[in-house]
mmCIF file of C-alpha atoms in Angstrom:
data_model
loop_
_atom_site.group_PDB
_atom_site.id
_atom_site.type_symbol
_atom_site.label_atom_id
_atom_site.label_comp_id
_atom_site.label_asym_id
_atom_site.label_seq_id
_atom_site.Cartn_x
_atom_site.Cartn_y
_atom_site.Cartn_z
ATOM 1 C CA UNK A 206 0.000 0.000 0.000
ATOM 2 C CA UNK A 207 1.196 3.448 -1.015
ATOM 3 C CA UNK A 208 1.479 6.319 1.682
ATOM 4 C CA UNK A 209 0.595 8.737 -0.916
ATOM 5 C CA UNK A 210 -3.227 10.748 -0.574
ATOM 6 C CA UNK A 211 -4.738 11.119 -4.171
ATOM 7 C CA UNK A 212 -7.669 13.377 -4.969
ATOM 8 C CA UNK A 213 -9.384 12.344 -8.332
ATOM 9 C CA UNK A 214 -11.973 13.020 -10.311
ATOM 10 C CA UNK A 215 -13.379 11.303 -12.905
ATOM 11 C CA UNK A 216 -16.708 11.778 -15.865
ATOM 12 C CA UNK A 217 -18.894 9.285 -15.481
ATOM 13 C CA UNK A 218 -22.500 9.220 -17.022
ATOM 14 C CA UNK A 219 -25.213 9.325 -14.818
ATOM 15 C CA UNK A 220 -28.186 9.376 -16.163
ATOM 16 C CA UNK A 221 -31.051 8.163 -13.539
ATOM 17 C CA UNK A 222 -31.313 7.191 -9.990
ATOM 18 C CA UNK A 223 -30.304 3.739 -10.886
ATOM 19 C CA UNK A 224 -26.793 4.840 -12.483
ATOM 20 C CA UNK A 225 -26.673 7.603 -9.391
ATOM 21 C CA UNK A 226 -27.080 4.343 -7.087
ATOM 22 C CA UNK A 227 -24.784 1.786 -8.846
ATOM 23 C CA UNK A 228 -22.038 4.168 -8.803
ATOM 24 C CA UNK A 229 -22.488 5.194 -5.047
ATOM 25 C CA UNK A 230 -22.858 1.554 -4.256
ATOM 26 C CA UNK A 231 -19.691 0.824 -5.842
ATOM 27 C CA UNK A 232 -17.971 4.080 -3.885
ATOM 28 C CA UNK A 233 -18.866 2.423 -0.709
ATOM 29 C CA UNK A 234 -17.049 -0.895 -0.739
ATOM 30 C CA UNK A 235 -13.836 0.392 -1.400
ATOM 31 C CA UNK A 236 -11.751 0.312 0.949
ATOM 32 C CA UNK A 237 -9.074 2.839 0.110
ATOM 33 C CA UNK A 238 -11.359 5.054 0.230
ATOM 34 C CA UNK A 239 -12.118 8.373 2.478
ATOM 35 C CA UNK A 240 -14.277 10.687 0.600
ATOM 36 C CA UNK A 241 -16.367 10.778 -2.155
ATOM 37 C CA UNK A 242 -18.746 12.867 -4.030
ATOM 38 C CA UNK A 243 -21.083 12.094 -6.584
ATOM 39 C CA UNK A 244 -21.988 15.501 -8.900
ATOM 40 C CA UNK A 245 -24.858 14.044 -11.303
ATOM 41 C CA UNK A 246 -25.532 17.767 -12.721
ATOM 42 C CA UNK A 247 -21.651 18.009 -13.844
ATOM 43 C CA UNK A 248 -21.887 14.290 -14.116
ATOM 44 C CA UNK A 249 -18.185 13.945 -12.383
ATOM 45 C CA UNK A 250 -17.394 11.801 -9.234
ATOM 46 C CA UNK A 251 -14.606 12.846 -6.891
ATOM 47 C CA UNK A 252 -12.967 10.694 -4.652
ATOM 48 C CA UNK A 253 -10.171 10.894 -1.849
ATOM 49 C CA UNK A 254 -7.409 8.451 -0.142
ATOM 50 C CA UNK A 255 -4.929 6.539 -0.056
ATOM 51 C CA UNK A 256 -5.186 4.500 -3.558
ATOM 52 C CA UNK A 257 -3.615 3.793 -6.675
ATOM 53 C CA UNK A 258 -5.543 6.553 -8.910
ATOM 54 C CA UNK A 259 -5.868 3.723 -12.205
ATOM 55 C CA UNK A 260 -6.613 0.578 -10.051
ATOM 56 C CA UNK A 261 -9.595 2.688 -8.298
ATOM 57 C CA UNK A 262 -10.886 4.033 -12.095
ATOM 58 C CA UNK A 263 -10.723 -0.107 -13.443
ATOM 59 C CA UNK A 264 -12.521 -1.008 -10.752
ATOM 60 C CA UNK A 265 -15.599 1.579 -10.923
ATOM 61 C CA UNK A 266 -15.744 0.743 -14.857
ATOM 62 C CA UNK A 267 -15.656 -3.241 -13.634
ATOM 63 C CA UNK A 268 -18.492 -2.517 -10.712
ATOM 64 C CA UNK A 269 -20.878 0.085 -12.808
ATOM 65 C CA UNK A 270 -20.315 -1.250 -16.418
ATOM 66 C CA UNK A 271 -19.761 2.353 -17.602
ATOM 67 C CA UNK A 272 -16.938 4.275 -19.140
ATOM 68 C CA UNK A 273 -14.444 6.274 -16.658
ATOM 69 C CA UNK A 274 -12.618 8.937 -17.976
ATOM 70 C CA UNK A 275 -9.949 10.560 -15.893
ATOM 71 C CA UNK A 276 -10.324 13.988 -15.495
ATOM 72 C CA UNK A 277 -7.535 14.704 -12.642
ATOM 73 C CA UNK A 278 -5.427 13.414 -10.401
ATOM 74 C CA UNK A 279 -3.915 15.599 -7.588
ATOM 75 C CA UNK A 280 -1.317 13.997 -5.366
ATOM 76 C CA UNK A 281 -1.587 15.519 -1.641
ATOM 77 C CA UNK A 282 1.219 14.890 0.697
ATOM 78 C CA UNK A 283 -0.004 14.370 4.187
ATOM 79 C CA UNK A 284 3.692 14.097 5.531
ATOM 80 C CA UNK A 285 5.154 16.723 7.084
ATOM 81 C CA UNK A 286 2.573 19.572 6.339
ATOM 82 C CA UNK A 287 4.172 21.392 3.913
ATOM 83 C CA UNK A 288 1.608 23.082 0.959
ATOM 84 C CA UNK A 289 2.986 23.690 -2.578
#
């Protein structure tokens, strides 16, 4: 496990409650995971922790069946406190 805190968001269509609920479902049992947010309006999903950015985007396309497109990935060091 990497000690490194990603913030990433990603396009994802999401189109009814039922996408809205698969998606969030799939959110939920990851465990890297310490934050998420589903926008349906801007149809983006944000997520935060301590993951491997591309094994956390396979693995929403694998759970919801829909295409993930990586918008951004911001790396956040949570060492020593320093901000860039």
């Amino acid at each position: 496990m990497s000690g490194k805190f990603y913030c990433m968001t990603v396009r994802m269509s999401i189109d009814c409650n039922g996408c809205y609920q698969r998606i969030r479902r799939a959110l939920l049992q990851m465990q890297d995971l310490d934050s998420h947010l589903i926008d349906r309006k801007q149809q983006r999903v944000s997520v935060c922790g301590a993951f491997v950015p591309q094994d956390v985007a396979i693995k929403l396309r694998k759970k919801t069946n829909r295409r993930v497109e990586i918008l951004e990935i911001k790396e956040i060091d949570a060492g020593d406190g320093h901000r860039l």
